[in-house]
Tab-separated table of C-alpha atoms in Angstrom:
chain	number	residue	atom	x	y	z
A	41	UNK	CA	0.000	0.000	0.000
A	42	UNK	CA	1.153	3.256	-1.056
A	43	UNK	CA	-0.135	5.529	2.057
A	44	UNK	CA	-0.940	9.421	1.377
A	45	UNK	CA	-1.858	11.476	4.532
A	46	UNK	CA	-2.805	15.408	2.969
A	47	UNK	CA	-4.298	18.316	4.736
A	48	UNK	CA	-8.109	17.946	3.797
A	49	UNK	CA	-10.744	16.540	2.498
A	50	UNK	CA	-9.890	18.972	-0.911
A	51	UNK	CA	-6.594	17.804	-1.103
A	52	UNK	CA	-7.556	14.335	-1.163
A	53	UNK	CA	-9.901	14.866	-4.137
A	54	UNK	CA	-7.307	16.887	-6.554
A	55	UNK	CA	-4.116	13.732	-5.800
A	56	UNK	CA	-6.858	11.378	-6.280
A	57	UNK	CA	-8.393	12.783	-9.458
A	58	UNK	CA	-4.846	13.604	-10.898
A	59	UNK	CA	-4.536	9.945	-10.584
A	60	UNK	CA	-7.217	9.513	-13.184
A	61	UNK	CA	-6.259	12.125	-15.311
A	62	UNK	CA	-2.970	10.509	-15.780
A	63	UNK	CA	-3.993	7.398	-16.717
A	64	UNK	CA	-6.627	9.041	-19.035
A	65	UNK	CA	-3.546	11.124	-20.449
A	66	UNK	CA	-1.571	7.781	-20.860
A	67	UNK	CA	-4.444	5.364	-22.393
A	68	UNK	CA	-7.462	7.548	-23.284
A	69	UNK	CA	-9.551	4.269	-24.176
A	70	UNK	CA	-9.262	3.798	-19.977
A	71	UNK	CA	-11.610	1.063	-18.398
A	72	UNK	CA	-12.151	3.107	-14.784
A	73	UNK	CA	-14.040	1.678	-11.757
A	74	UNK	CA	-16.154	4.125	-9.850
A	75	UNK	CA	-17.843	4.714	-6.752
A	76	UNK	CA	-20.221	5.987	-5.217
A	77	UNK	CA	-21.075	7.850	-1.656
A	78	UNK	CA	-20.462	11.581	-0.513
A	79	UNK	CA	-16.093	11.365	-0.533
A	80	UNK	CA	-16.309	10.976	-4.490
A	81	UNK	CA	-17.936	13.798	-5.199
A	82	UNK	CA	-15.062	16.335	-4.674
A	83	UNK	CA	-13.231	13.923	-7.014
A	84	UNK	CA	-15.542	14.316	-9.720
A	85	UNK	CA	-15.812	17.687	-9.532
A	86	UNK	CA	-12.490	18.007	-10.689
A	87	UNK	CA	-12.383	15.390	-13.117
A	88	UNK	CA	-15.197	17.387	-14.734
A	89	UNK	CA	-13.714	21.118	-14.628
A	90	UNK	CA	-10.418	18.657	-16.294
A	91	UNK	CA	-12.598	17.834	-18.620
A	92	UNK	CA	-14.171	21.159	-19.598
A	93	UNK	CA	-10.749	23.329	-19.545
A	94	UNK	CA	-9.948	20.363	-22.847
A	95	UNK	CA	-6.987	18.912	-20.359
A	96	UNK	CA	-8.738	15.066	-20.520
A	97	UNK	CA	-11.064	13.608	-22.432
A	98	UNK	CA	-13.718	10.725	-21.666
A	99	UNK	CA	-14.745	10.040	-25.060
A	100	UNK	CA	-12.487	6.676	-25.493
A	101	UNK	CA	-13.768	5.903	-22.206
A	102	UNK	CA	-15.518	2.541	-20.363
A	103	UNK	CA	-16.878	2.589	-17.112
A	104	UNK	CA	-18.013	-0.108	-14.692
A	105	UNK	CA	-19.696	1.407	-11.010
A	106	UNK	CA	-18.715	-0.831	-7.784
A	107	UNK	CA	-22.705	-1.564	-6.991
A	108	UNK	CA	-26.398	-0.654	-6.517
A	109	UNK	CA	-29.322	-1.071	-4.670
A	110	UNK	CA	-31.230	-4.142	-5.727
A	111	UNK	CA	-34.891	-2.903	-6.536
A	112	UNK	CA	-34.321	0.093	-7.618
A	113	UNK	CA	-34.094	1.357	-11.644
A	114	UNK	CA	-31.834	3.657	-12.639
A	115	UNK	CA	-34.415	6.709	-13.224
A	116	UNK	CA	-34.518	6.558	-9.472
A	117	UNK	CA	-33.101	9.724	-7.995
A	118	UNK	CA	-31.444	6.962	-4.815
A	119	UNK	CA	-30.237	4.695	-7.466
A	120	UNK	CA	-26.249	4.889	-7.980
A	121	UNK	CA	-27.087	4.827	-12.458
A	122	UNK	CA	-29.133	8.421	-11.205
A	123	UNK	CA	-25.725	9.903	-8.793
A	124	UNK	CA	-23.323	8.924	-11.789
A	125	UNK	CA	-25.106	10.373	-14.365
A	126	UNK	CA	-25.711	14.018	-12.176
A	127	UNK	CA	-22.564	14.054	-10.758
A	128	UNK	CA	-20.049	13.033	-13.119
A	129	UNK	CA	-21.415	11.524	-16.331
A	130	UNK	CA	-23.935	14.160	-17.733
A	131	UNK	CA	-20.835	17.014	-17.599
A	132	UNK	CA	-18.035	14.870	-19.569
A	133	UNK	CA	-18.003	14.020	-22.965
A	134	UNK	CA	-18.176	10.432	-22.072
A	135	UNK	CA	-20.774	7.723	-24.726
A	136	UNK	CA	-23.486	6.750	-21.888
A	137	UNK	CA	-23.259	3.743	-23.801
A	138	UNK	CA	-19.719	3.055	-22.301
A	139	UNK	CA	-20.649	3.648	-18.749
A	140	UNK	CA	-21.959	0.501	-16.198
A	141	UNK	CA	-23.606	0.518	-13.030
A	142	UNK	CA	-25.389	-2.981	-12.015
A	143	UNK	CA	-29.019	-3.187	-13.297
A	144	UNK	CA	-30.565	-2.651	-9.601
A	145	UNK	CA	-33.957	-3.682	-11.912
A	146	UNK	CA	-32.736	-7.196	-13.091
A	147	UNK	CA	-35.276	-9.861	-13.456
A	148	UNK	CA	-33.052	-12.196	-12.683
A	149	UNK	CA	-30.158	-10.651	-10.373
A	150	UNK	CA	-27.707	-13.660	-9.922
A	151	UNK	CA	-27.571	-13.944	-13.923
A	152	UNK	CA	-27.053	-10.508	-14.218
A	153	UNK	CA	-24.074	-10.435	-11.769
A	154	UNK	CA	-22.628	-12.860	-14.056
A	155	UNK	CA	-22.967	-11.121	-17.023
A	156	UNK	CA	-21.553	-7.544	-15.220
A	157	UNK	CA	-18.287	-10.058	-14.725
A	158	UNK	CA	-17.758	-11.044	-17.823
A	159	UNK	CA	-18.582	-7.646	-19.616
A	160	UNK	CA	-15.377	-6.256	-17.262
A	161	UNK	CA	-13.407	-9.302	-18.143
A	162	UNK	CA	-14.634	-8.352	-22.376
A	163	UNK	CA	-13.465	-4.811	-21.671
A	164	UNK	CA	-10.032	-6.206	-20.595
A	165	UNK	CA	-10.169	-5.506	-17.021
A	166	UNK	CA	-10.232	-2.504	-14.729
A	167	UNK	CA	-7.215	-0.206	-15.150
A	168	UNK	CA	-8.309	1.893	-12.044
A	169	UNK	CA	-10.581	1.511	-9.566
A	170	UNK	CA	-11.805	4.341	-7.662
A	171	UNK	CA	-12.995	3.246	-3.752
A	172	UNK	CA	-14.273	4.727	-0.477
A	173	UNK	CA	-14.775	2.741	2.659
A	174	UNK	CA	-17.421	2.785	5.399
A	175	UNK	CA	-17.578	3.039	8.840
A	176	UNK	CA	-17.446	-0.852	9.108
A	177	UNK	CA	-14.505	-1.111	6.549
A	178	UNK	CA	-16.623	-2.588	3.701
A	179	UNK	CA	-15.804	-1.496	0.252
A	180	UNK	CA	-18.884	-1.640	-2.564
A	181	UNK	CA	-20.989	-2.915	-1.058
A	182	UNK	CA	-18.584	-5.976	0.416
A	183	UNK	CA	-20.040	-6.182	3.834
A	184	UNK	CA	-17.910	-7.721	7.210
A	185	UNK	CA	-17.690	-11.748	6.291
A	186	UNK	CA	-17.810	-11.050	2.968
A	187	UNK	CA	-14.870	-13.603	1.290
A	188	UNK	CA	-11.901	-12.384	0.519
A	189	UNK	CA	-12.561	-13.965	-2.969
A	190	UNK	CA	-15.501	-13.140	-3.503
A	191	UNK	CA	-17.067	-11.699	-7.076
A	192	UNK	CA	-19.991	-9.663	-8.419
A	193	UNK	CA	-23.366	-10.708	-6.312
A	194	UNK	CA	-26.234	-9.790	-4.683
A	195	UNK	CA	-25.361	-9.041	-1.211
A	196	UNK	CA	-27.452	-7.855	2.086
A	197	UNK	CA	-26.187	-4.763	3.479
A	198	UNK	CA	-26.203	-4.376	7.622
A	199	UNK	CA	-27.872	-2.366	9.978
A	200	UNK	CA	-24.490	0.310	10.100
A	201	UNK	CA	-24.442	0.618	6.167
A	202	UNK	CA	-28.524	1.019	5.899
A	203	UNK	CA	-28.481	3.615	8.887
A	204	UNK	CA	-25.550	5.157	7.346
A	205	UNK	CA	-27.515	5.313	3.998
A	206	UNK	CA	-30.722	6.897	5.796
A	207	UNK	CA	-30.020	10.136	5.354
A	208	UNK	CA	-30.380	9.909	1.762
A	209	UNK	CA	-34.051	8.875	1.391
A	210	UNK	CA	-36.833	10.817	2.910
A	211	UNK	CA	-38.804	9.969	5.729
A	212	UNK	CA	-41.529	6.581	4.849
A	213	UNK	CA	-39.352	6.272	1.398
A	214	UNK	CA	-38.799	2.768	0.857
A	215	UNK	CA	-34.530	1.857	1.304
A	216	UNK	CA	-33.124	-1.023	-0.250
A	217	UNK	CA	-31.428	-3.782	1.907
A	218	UNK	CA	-30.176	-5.427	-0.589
A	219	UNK	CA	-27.890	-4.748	-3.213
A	220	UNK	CA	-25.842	-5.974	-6.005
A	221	UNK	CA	-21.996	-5.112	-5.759
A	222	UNK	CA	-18.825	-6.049	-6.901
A	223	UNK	CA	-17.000	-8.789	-5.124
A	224	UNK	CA	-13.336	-8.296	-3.155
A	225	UNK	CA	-12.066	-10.423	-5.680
A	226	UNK	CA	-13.382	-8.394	-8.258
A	227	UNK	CA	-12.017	-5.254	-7.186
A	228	UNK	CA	-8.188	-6.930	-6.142
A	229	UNK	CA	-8.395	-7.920	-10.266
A	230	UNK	CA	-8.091	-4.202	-11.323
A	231	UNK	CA	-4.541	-2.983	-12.482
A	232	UNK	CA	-4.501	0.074	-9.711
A	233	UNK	CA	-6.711	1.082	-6.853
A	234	UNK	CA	-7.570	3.828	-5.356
A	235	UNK	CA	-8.850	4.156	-2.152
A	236	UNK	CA	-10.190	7.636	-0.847
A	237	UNK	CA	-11.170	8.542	3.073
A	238	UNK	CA	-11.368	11.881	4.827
A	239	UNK	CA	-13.492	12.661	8.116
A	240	UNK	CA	-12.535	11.387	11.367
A	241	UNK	CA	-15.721	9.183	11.196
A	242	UNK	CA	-13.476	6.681	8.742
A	243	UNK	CA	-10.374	6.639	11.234
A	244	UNK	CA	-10.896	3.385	12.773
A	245	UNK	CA	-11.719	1.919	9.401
A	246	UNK	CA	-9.145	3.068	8.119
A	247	UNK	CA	-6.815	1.876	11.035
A	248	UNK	CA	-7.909	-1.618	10.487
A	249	UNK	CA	-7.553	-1.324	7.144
A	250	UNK	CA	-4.136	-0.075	6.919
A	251	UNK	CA	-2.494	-1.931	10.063
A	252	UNK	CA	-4.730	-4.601	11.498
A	253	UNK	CA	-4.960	-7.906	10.280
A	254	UNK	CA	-5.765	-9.384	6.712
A	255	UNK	CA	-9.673	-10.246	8.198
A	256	UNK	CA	-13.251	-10.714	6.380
A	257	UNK	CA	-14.385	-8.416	9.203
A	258	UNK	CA	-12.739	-5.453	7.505
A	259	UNK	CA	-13.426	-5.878	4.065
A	260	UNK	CA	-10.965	-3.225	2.942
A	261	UNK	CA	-8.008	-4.815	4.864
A	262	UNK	CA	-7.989	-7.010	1.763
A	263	UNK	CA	-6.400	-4.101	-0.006
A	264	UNK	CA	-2.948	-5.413	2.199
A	265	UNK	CA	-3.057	-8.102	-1.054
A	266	UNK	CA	-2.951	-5.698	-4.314
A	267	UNK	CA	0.108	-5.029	-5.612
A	268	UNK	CA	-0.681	-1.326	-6.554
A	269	UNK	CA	-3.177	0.286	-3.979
A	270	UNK	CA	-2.740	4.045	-3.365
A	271	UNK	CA	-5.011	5.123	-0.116
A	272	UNK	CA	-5.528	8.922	-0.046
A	273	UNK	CA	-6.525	10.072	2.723
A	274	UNK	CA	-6.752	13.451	4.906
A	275	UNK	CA	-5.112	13.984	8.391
A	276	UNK	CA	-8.586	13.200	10.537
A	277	UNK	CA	-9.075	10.264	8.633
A	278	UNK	CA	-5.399	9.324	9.529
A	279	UNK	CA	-5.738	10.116	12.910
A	280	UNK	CA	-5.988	6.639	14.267
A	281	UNK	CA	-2.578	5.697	12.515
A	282	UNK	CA	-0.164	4.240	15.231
A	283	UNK	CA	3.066	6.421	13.362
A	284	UNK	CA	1.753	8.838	11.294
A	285	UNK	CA	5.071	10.307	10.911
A	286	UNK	CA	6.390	6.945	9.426
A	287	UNK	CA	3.816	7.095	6.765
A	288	UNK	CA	4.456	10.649	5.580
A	289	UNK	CA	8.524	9.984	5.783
A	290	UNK	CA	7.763	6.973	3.223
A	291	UNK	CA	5.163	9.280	1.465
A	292	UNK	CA	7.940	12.198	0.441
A	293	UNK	CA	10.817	9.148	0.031
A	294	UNK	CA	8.297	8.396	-2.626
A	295	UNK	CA	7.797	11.391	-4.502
A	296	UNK	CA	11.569	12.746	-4.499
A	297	UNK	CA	11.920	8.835	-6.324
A	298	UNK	CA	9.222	9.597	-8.240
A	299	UNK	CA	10.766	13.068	-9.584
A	300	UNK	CA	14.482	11.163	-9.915
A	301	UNK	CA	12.515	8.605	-12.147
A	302	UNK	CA	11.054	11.292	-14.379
A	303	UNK	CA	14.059	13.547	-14.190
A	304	UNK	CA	15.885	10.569	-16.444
């Protein structure tokens, strides 16, 4: 894991969209995982005033989201199709036709979690994959006990993630409890990831993520595996962090590498 402590929450969206725009800049037919959730947002926000200024393009572009509620369609203004297209996909010059959230309207969910598979696997896999993590250290919608393994499926979400989720439906609306998300497995098959955090609500998460043990009961602890995770994160999010100052030393060791290596 590549660990990158910053100052705030806005600093944490322009590294981690600068990310993206790089590998847009490098391979402009990019396949990009994408999330979902309030820590995104920022991200996209800059990946769309990138876009605009004519510094990035989208139009080579393919897109597969992490998850969605199960019963829900995509004209829903609480489904994750209806937050991708107003926050990020309606603004770029991206071909809707490219972009993939899982159908939250399938008649038959478990065949359609196959299918999502395979059409990632036809696309030639995930180049970057773009996560948050909750309070309970699941990323997508990969719950505590889900296997380390595990691939695109339907998947119930706990008490903690549906309270967490409340605040987005109004009062009597009806909430999901299920969902259909990418697996852990799924996600550990893309090239990079990138994890995003900020808010001292995520610290213990993100202390079990980072330095507890490999464990099902932090889902995101099974980034410890990839080969080429980046976690971006601000300094309340970091705050649990037994030796913060042994993160940011490896951090700039990093970067003055990084500028040696491009300096040749």
């Amino acid at each position: 894991m590549q660990i990158v402590i910053l100052d705030d929450a806005a600093q944490v969206a322009a590294y981690g969209a600068d990310i993206f725009a790089k590998q847009l800049l490098k391979k402009p037919a990019s396949v990009l995982g994408l999330a979902t959730g309030s820590t995104p947002v920022a991200l996209y926000q800059e990946l769309i005033t990138k876009n605009k200024a004519g510094d990035i393009s989208f139009s080579q572009a393919t897109t597969f989201n992490l998850d969605e509620y199960l019963g829900l369609t995509g004209e829903h203004p609480q489904s994750y199709r209806y937050f991708m297209n107003e926050q990020l996909f309606n603004h770029i010059d991206i071909d809707k036709t490219n972009t993939h959230v899982p159908p939250g309207d399938a008649e038959n969910p478990l065949a359609a979690c196959k299918d999502y598979e395979q059409k990632i696997v036809d696309a030639g896999g995930i180049d970057v994959q773009l996560l948050g993590i909750g309070r309970n250290g699941h990323i997508g919608f990969n719950e505590p006990s889900s296997g380390l393994a595990s691939r695109t499926r339907v998947k119930t979400l706990t008490k903690a993630t549906i309270d967490d989720n409340a605040r987005f439906f109004a009062e009597g609306e009806y909430q999901p409890h299920l969902s259909i998300t990418m697996g852990i497995g799924t996600i550990l098959d893309a090239k990079k990831v990138v994890l995003l955090a900020t808010g001292e609500s995520k610290a213990d998460a993100v202390h079990a993520m980072v330095e507890g043990p490999l464990m099902a009961k932090c889902p995101a602890s099974a980034l410890q595996l990839h080969k080429d995770a980046v976690i971006i994160i601000d300094k309340a999010a970091a705050s649990k962090l037994e030796d913060l100052a042994f993160y940011q030393h490896i951090e700039a060791e990093n970067q003055k590498l990084q500028a040696h290596l491009a300096s040749l």
